[in-house]
Coordinates of C-alpha atoms in Angstrom, one line a residue:
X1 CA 43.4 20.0 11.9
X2 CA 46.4 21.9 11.1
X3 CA 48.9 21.8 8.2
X4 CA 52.6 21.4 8.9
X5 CA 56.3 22.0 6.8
X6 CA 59.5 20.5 7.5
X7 CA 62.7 22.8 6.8
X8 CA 65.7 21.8 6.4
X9 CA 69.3 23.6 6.0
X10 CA 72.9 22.2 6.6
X11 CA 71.5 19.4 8.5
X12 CA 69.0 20.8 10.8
X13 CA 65.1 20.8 10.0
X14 CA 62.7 22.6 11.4
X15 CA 58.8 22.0 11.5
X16 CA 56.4 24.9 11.3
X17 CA 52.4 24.3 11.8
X18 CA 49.5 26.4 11.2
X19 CA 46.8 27.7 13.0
X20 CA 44.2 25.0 14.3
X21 CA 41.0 24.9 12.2
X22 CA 38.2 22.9 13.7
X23 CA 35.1 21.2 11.9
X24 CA 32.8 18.1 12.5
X25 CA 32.2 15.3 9.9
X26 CA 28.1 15.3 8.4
X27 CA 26.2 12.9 10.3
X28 CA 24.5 10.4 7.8
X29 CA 21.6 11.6 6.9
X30 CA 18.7 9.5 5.5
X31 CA 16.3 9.7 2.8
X32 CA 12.9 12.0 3.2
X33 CA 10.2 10.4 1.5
X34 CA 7.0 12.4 1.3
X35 CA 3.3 11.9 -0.2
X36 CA 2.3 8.6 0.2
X37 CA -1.1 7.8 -1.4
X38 CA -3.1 4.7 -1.5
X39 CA -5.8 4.7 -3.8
X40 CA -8.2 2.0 -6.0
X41 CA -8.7 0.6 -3.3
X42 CA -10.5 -2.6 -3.9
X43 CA -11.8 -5.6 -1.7
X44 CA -8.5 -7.6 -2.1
X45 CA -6.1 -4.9 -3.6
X46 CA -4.8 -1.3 -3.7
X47 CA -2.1 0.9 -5.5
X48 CA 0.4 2.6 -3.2
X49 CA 2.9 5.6 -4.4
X50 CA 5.1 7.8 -2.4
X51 CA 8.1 10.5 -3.5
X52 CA 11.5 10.3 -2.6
X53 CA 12.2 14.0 -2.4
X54 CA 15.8 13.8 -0.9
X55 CA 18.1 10.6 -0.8
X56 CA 20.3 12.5 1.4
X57 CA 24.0 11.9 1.5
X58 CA 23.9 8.2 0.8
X59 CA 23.2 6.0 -2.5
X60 CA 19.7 4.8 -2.4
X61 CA 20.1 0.9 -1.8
X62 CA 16.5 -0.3 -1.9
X63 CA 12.8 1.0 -1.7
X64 CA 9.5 -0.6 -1.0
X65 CA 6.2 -0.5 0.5
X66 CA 5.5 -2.6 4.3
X67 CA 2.3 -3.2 5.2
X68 CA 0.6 -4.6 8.2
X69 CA -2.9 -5.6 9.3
X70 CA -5.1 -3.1 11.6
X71 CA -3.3 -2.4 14.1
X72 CA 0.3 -3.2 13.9
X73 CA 2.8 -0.3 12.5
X74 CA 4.5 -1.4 9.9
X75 CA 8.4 -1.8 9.3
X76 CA 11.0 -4.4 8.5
X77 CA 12.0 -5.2 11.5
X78 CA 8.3 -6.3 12.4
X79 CA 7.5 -9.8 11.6
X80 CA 4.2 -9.2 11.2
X81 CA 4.5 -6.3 8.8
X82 CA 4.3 -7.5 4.8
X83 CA 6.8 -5.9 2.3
X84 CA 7.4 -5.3 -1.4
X85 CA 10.5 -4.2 -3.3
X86 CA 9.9 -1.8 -5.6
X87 CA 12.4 -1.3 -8.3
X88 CA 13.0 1.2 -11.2
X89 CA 12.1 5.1 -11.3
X90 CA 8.9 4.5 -10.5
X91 CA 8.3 4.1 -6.5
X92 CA 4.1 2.8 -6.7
X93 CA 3.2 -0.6 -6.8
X94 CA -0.3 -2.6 -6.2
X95 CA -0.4 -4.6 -3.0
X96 CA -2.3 -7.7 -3.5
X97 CA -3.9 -10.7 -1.6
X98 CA -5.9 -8.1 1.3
X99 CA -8.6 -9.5 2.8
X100 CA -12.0 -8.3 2.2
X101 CA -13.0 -5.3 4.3
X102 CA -9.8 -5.6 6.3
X103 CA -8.3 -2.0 7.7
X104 CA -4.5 -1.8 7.1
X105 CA -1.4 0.6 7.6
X106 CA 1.3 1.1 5.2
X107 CA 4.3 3.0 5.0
X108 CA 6.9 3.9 2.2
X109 CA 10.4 2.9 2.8
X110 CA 14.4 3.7 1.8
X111 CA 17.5 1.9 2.6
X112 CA 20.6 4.5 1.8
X113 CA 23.9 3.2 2.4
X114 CA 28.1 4.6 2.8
X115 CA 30.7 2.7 3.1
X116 CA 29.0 -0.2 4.2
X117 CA 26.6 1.4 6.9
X118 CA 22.8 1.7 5.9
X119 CA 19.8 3.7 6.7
X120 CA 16.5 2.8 6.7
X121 CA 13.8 5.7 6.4
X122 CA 10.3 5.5 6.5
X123 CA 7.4 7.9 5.7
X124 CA 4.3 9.0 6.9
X125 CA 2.2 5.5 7.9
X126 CA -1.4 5.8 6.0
X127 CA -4.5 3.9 6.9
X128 CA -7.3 2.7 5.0
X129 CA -9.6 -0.2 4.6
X130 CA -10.5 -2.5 1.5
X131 CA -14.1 -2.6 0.4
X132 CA -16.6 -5.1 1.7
X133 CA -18.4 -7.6 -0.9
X134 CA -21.2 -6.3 -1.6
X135 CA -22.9 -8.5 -4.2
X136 CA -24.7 -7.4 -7.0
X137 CA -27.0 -4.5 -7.5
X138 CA -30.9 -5.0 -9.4
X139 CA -31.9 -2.2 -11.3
X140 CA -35.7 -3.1 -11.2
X141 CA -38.2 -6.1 -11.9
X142 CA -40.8 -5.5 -14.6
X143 CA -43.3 -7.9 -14.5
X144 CA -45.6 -7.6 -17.5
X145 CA -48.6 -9.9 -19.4
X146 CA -50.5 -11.2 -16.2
X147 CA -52.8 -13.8 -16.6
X148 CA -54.9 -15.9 -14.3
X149 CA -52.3 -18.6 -14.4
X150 CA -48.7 -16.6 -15.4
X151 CA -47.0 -13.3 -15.5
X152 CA -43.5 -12.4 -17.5
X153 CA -41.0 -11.1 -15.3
X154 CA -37.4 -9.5 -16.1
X155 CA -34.7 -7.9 -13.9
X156 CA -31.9 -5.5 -14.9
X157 CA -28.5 -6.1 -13.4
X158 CA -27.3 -2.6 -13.1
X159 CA -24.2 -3.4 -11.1
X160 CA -21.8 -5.9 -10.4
X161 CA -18.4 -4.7 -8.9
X162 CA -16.6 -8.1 -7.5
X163 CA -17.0 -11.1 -8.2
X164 CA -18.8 -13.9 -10.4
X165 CA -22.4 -14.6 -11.6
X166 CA -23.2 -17.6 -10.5
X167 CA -26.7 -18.0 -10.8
X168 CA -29.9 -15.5 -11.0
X169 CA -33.5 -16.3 -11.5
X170 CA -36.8 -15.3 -9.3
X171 CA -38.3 -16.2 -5.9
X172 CA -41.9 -16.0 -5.9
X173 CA -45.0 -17.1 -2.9
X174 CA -48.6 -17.0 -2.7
X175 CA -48.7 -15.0 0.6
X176 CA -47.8 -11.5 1.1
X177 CA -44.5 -12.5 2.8
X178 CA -41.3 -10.7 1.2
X179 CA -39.7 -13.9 -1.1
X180 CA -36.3 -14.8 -0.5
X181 CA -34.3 -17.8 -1.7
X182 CA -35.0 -19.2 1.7
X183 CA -39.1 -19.2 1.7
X184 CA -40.6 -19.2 -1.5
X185 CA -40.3 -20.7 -5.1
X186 CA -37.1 -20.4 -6.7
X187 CA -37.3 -20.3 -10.9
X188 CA -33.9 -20.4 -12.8

């Protein structure tokens, strides 16, 4: 670039220039996001956060989570990848509807824009895997007053994570066989 004058005097101008100065135009530079974390990780669900720590020299336009099954790397140009818009100061959400011990990838995205031209930037991709249904957990069976004909027995339920009670009793034979629901006497 240089900068110029035009002169005049009793009809004649004259134009006078500078010396050249040269420079390059910034490139458009993307956001950085950093940290993503997934964590209560459930059997169908999980909370996701990241950090936007630079927005670079655009206006943040949109930011969100994609997700895809084990396997396939996420982004929005994959139609297989899942995505949520996340909007607000806050950039966490919970991702919902997972399948049951199912491994997935996720990434933290940006969409930065100038004069009409966007950016998309992604983080780090992070794996992990929901939890499997496990059922319920029995503390211990007491069995107590045992008589020629009877016996009292009680269980504890000492942990049920997911799901719903649906039924619980006792399985009982006269053989020395372990009882399940399958081969002995069921009580409700």
């Amino acid at each position: 670039v240089k900068a110029y004058v035009i002169t005049q005097i009793e009809g004649q101008t004259k134009t006078s220039y500078s010396g050249a100065s040269y420079f390059t135009t910034e490139d458009f530079i993307g956001a950085s996001i950093d940290n993503i974390n997934v964590t209560n990780i459930s059997y169908n669900s999980a909370d996701v956060s990241a950090m936007i720590s630079s927005i670079g020299n655009g206006e943040l336009v949109e930011k969100g989570f994609v997700w895809s099954i084990d396997g396939i790397d996420p982004s929005l140009d994959n139609k297989e990848s899942y995505k949520v818009v996340v909007e607000g100061e806050e950039f966490s959400t919970t991702l919902t509807g997972l399948n049951i011990e199912s491994g997935y990838y996720v990434k933290a995205y940006a969409i930065t824009q100038i004069e009409g031209q966007t950016k998309t930037s992604y983080s780090g991709i992070n794996h992990f895997w929901t939890e499997g249904f496990t059922g319920a957990s029995i503390n211990y069976i007491d069995v107590t007053n045992v008589s020629y004909k009877s016996a009292d027995v009680s269980a504890t339920i000492s942990e049920m994570k997911y799901g719903e009670l649906i039924e619980k009793g006792f399985v009982w034979t006269l053989s020395d066989i372990d009882p399940t629901l399958e081969n002995a006497t069921k009580i409700i």
